[in-house]
Every structure is written in C-alpha cells, then in structure tokens.
PDB file of C-alpha atoms and ligand atoms in Angstrom:
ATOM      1  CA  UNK A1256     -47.016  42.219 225.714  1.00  0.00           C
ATOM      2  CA  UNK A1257     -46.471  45.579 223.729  1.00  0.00           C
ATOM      3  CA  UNK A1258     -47.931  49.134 223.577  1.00  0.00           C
ATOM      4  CA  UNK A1259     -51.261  48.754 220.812  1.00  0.00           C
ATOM      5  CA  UNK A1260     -51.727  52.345 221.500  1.00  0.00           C
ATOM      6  CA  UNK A1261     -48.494  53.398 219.185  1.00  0.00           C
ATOM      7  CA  UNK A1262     -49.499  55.329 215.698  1.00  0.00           C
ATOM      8  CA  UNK A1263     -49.717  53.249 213.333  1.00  0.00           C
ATOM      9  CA  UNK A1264     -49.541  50.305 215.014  1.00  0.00           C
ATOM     10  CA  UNK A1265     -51.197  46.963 212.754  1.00  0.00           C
ATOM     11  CA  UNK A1266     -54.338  45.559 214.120  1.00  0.00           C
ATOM     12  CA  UNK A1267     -55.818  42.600 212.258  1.00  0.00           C
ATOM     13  CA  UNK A1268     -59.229  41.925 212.285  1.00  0.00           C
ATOM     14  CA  UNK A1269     -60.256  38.729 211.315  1.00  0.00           C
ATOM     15  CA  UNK A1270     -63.152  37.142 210.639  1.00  0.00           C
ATOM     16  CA  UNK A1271     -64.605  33.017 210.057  1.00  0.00           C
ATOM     17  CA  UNK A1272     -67.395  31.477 208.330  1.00  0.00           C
ATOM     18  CA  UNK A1273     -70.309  33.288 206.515  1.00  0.00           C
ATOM     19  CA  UNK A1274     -69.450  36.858 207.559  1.00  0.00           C
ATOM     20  CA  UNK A1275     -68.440  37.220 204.182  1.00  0.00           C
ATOM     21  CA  UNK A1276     -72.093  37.459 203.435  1.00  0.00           C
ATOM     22  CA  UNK A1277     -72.839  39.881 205.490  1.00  0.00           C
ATOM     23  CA  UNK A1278     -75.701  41.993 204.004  1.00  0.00           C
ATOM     24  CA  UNK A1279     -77.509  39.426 202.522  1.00  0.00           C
ATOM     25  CA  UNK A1280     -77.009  36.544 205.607  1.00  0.00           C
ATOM     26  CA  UNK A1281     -80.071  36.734 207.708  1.00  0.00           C
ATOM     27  CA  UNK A1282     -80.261  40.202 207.627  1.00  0.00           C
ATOM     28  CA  UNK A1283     -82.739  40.387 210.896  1.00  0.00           C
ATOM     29  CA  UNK A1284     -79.929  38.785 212.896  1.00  0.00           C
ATOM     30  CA  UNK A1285     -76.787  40.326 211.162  1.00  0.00           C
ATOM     31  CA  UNK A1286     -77.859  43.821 209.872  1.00  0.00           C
ATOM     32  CA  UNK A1287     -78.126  44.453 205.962  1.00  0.00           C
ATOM     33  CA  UNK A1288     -74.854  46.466 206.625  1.00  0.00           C
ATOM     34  CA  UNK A1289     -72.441  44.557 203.642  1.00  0.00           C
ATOM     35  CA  UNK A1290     -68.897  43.090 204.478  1.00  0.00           C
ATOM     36  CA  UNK A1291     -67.148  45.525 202.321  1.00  0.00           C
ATOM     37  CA  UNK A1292     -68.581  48.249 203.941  1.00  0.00           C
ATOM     38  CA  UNK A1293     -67.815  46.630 207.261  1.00  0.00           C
ATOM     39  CA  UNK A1294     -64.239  47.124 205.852  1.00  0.00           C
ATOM     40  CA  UNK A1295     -64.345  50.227 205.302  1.00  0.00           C
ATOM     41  CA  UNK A1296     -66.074  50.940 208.265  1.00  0.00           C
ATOM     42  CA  UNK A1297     -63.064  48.932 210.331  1.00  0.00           C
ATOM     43  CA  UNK A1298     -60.546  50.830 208.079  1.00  0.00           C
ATOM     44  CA  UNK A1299     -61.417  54.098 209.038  1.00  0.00           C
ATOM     45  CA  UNK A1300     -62.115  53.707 212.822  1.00  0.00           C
ATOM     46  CA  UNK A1301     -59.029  52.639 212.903  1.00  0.00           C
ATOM     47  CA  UNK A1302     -57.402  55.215 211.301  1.00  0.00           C
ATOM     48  CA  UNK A1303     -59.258  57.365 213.291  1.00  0.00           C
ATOM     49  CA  UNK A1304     -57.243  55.455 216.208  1.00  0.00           C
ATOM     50  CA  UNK A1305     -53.764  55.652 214.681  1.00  0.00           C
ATOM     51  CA  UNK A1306     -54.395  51.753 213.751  1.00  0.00           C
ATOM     52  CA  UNK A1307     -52.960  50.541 210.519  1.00  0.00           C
ATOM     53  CA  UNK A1308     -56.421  48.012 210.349  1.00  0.00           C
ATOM     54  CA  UNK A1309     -56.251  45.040 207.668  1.00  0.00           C
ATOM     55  CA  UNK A1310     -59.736  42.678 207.828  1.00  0.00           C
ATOM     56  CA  UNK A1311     -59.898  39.862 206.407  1.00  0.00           C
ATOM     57  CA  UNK A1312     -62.700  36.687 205.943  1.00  0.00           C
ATOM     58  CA  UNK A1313     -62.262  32.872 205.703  1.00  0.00           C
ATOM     59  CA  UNK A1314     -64.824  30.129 205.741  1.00  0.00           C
ATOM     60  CA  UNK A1315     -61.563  28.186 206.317  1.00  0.00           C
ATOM     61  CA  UNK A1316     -60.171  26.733 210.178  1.00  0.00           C
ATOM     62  CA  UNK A1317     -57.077  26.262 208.740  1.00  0.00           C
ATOM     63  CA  UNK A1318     -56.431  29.495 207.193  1.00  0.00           C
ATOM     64  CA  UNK A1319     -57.863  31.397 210.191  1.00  0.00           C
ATOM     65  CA  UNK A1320     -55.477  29.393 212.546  1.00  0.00           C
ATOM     66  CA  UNK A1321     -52.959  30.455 210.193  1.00  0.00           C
ATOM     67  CA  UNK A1322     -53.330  34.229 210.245  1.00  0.00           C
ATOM     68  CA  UNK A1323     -53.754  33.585 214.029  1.00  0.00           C
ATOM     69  CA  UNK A1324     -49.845  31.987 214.395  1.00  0.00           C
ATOM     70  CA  UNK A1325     -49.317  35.458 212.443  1.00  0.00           C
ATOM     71  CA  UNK A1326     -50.466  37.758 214.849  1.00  0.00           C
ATOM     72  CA  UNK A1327     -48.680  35.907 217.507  1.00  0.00           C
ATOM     73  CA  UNK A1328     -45.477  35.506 215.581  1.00  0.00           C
ATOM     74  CA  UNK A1329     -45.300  39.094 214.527  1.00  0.00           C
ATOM     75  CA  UNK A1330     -47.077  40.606 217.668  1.00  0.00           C
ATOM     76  CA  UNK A1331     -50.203  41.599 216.299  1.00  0.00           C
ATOM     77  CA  UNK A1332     -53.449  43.085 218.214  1.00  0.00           C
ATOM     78  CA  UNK A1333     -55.892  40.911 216.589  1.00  0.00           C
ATOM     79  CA  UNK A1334     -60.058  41.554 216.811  1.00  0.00           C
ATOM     80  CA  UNK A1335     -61.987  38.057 216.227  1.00  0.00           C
ATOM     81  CA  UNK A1336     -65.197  37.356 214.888  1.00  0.00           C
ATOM     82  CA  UNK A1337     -64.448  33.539 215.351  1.00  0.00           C
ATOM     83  CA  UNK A1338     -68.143  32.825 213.716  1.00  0.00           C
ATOM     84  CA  UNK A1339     -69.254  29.370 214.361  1.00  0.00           C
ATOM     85  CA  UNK A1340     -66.151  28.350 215.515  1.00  0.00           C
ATOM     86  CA  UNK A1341     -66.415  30.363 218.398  1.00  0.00           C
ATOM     87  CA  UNK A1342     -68.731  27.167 219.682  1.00  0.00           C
ATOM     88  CA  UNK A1343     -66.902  24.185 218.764  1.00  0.00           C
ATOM     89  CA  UNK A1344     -63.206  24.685 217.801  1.00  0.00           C
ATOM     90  CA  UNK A1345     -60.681  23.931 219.714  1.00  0.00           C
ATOM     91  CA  UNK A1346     -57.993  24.442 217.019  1.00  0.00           C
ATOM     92  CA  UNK A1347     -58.939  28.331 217.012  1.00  0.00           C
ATOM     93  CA  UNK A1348     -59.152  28.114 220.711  1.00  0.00           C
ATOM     94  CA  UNK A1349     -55.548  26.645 221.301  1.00  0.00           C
ATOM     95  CA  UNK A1350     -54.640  29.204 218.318  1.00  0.00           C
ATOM     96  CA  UNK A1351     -55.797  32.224 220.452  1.00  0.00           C
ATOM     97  CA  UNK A1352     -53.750  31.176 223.645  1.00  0.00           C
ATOM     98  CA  UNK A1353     -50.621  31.443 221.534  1.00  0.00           C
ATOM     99  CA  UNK A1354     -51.262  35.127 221.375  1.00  0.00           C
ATOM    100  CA  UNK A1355     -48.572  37.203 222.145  1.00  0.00           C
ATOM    101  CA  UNK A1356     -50.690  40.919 222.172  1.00  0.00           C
ATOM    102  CA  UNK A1357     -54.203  41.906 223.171  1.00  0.00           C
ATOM    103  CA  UNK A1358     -56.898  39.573 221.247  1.00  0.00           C
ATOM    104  CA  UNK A1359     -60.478  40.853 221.364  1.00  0.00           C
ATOM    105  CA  UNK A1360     -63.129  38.137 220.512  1.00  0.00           C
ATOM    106  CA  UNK A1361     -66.183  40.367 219.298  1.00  0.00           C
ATOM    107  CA  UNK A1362     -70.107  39.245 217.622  1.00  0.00           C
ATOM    108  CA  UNK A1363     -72.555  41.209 215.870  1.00  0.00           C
ATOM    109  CA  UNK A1364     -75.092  39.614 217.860  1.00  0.00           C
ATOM    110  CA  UNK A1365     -75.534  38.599 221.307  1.00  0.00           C
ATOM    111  CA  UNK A1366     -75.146  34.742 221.281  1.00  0.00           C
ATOM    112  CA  UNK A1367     -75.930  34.176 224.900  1.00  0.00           C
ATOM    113  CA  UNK A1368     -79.449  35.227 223.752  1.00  0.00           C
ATOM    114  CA  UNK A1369     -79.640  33.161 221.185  1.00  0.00           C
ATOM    115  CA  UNK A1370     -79.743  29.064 220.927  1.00  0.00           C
ATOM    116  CA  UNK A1371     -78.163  27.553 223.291  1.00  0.00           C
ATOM    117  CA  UNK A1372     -75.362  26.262 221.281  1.00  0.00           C
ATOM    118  CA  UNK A1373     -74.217  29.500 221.286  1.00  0.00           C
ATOM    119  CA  UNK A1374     -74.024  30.249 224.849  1.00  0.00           C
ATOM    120  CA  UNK A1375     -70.488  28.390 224.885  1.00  0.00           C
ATOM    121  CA  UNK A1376     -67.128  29.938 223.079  1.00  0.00           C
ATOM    122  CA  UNK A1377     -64.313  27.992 223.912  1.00  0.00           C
ATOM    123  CA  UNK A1378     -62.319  31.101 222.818  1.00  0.00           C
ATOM    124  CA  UNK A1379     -63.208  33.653 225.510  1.00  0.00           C
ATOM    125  CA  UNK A1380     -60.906  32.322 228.346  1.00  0.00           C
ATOM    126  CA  UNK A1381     -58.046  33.250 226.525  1.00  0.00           C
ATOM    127  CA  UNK A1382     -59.187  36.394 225.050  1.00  0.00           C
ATOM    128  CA  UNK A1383     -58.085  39.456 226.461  1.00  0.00           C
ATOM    129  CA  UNK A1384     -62.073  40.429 226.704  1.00  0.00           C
ATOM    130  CA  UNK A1385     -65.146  39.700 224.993  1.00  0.00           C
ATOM    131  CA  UNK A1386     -67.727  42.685 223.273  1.00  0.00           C
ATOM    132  CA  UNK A1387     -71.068  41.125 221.970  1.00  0.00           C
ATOM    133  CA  UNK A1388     -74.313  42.356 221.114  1.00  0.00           C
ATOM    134  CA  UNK A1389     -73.879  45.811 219.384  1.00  0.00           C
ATOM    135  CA  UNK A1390     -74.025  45.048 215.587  1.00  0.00           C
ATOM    136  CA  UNK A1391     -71.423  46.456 213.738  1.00  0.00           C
ATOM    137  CA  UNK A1392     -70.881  48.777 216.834  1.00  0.00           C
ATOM    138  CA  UNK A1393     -68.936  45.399 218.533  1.00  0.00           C
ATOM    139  CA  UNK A1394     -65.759  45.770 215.630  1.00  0.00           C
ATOM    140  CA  UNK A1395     -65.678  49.616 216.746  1.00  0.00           C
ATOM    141  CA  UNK A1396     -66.391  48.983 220.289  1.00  0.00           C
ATOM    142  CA  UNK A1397     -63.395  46.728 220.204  1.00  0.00           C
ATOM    143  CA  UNK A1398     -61.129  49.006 218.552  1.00  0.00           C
ATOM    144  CA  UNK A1399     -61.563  51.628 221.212  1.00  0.00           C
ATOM    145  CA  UNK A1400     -60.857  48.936 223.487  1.00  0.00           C
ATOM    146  CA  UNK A1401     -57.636  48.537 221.887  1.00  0.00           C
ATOM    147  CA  UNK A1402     -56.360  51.666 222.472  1.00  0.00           C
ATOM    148  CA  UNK A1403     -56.686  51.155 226.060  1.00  0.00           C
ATOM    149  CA  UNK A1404     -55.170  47.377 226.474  1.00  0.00           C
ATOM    150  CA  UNK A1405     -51.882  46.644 227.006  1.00  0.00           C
ATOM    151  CA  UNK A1406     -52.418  42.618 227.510  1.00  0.00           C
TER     152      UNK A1406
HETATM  153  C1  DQA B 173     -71.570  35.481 215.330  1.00  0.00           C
HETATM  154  C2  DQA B 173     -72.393  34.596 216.272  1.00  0.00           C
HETATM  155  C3  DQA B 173     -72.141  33.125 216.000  1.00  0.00           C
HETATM  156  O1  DQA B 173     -72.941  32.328 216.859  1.00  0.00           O
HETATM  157  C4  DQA B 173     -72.519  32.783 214.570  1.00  0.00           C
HETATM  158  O2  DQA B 173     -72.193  31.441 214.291  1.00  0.00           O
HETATM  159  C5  DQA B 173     -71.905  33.700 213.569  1.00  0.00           C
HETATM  160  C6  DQA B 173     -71.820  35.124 213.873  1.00  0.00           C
HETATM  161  C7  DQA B 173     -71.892  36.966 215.500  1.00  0.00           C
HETATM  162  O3  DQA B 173     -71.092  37.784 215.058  1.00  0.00           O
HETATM  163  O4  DQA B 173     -72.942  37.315 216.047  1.00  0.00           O
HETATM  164  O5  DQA B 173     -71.567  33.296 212.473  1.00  0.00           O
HETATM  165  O6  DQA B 173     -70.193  35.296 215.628  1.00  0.00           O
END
C-alpha cells in the first residue's frame, strides 16, 4: 500500500448510475446540489488536501470496472459512489478487492435507512471504510479520510 497523504498525489473519485443527475434526481433524497458542482466541490477539497482529484460518472458496469482495474494498476486512492451497484454487483465488488491503495465506498444518503434493498453492499468488505449519510458532506468526509489512510 502507498503514502495517499503525498502532495499531489491522484485520487479518483468515481461515481455509477444516475449521479449524473444529481440536482434534478429526487432532489428530497439527493440534495438539489448539481453534479458539476459536486465536481467542483470534489476538485477543490482536494486541492485543499494536496490531492490531484479527477471525478468522473458512468451509468456503465463495465466502464466503472474499468477505471477500477485503473486505480489498482496504477495505485490509485479511489472514493466510490458505487450507486445501485453497491446492492447487487458482484463485478464491482470483485473489482474493488483488486485494489492496490485505500478505496473509500461513500453515499449521499444513508441506505441502511432506506428500503431494505439497500441495507446490503456487497462492496463494503473490501473497502478500506465506508462514510454514508452526510449529503455531499460524505465525498469531503472521505477525502479527509484519505489523508489519514495508509491501507
Ligand atoms: C446512493 C444510494 C444507493 O442506494 C442508490 O442506488 C444511489 C445513490 C447514495 O449515494 O445515497 O444511486 O449510492
């Protein structure tokens, strides 16, 4: 595992199906907050942090399991709003235990209070931790968290 807390140091922050609509998605669950200005709210946390923080969206498994082999081939810190798939995909999951630096899994909202299909993630065993609950406060909540993990 390597040092995240280095200046400068790349953090990916990825993101799966229908944050992309954040602002307009169910706003009472999800905030009206946009997912551009999510970006630049990520963007300058990090910076704030020393991170070098690039976010990105798919509604796409594969492509997220892509970007995931990424992180883990190039040693990224990766923060993961795994969506939906958090519940069901197993792909993502096996994905996430090929990580080879600190992997936060992160949700606006708190899905153990929610239905109870969300009360499963089949990611959060091999996450290094899990922040939930805080809105858009989770994605900086987990960047602070960064700083401080070394696995
Ligand atoms: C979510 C929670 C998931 O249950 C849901 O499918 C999402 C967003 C969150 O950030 O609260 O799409 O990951």
């Amino acid at each position: 595992m390597t040092d995240v807390a280095a200046a400068g140091r790349k953090v990916l922050v990825l993101n799966g199906p229908n944050l992309g609509r954040l602002g307009s998605r169910e706003p009472d669950v999800y905030g009206a907050t946009t997912f551009a200005d999510l970006v630049a709210d990520c963007e300058k946390t990090g910076a704030e942090l020393g991170f070098d923080v690039e976010v990105r969206q798919t509604d796409d498994e594969a492509e997220l399991v892509g970007w995931l082999h990424e992180a883990a081939d190039q040693k990224t810190p990766v923060i993961l709003n795994p969506a939906a798939f958090t519940h069901y995909s197993y792909a993502l999951r096996d994905a996430c235990a090929q990580r080879t630096a600190p992997l936060i899994e992160i949700h606006i909202s708190n899905p153990a209070a929610r239905e109870e299909f969300r009360h499963t993630s089949v990611v959060a065993a091999v996450a290094s931790g899990t922040i939930a609950g805080f809105g858009l406060d989770s994605y900086r909540l987990a960047l602070r968290a960064l700083t401080q993990l070394e696995s």
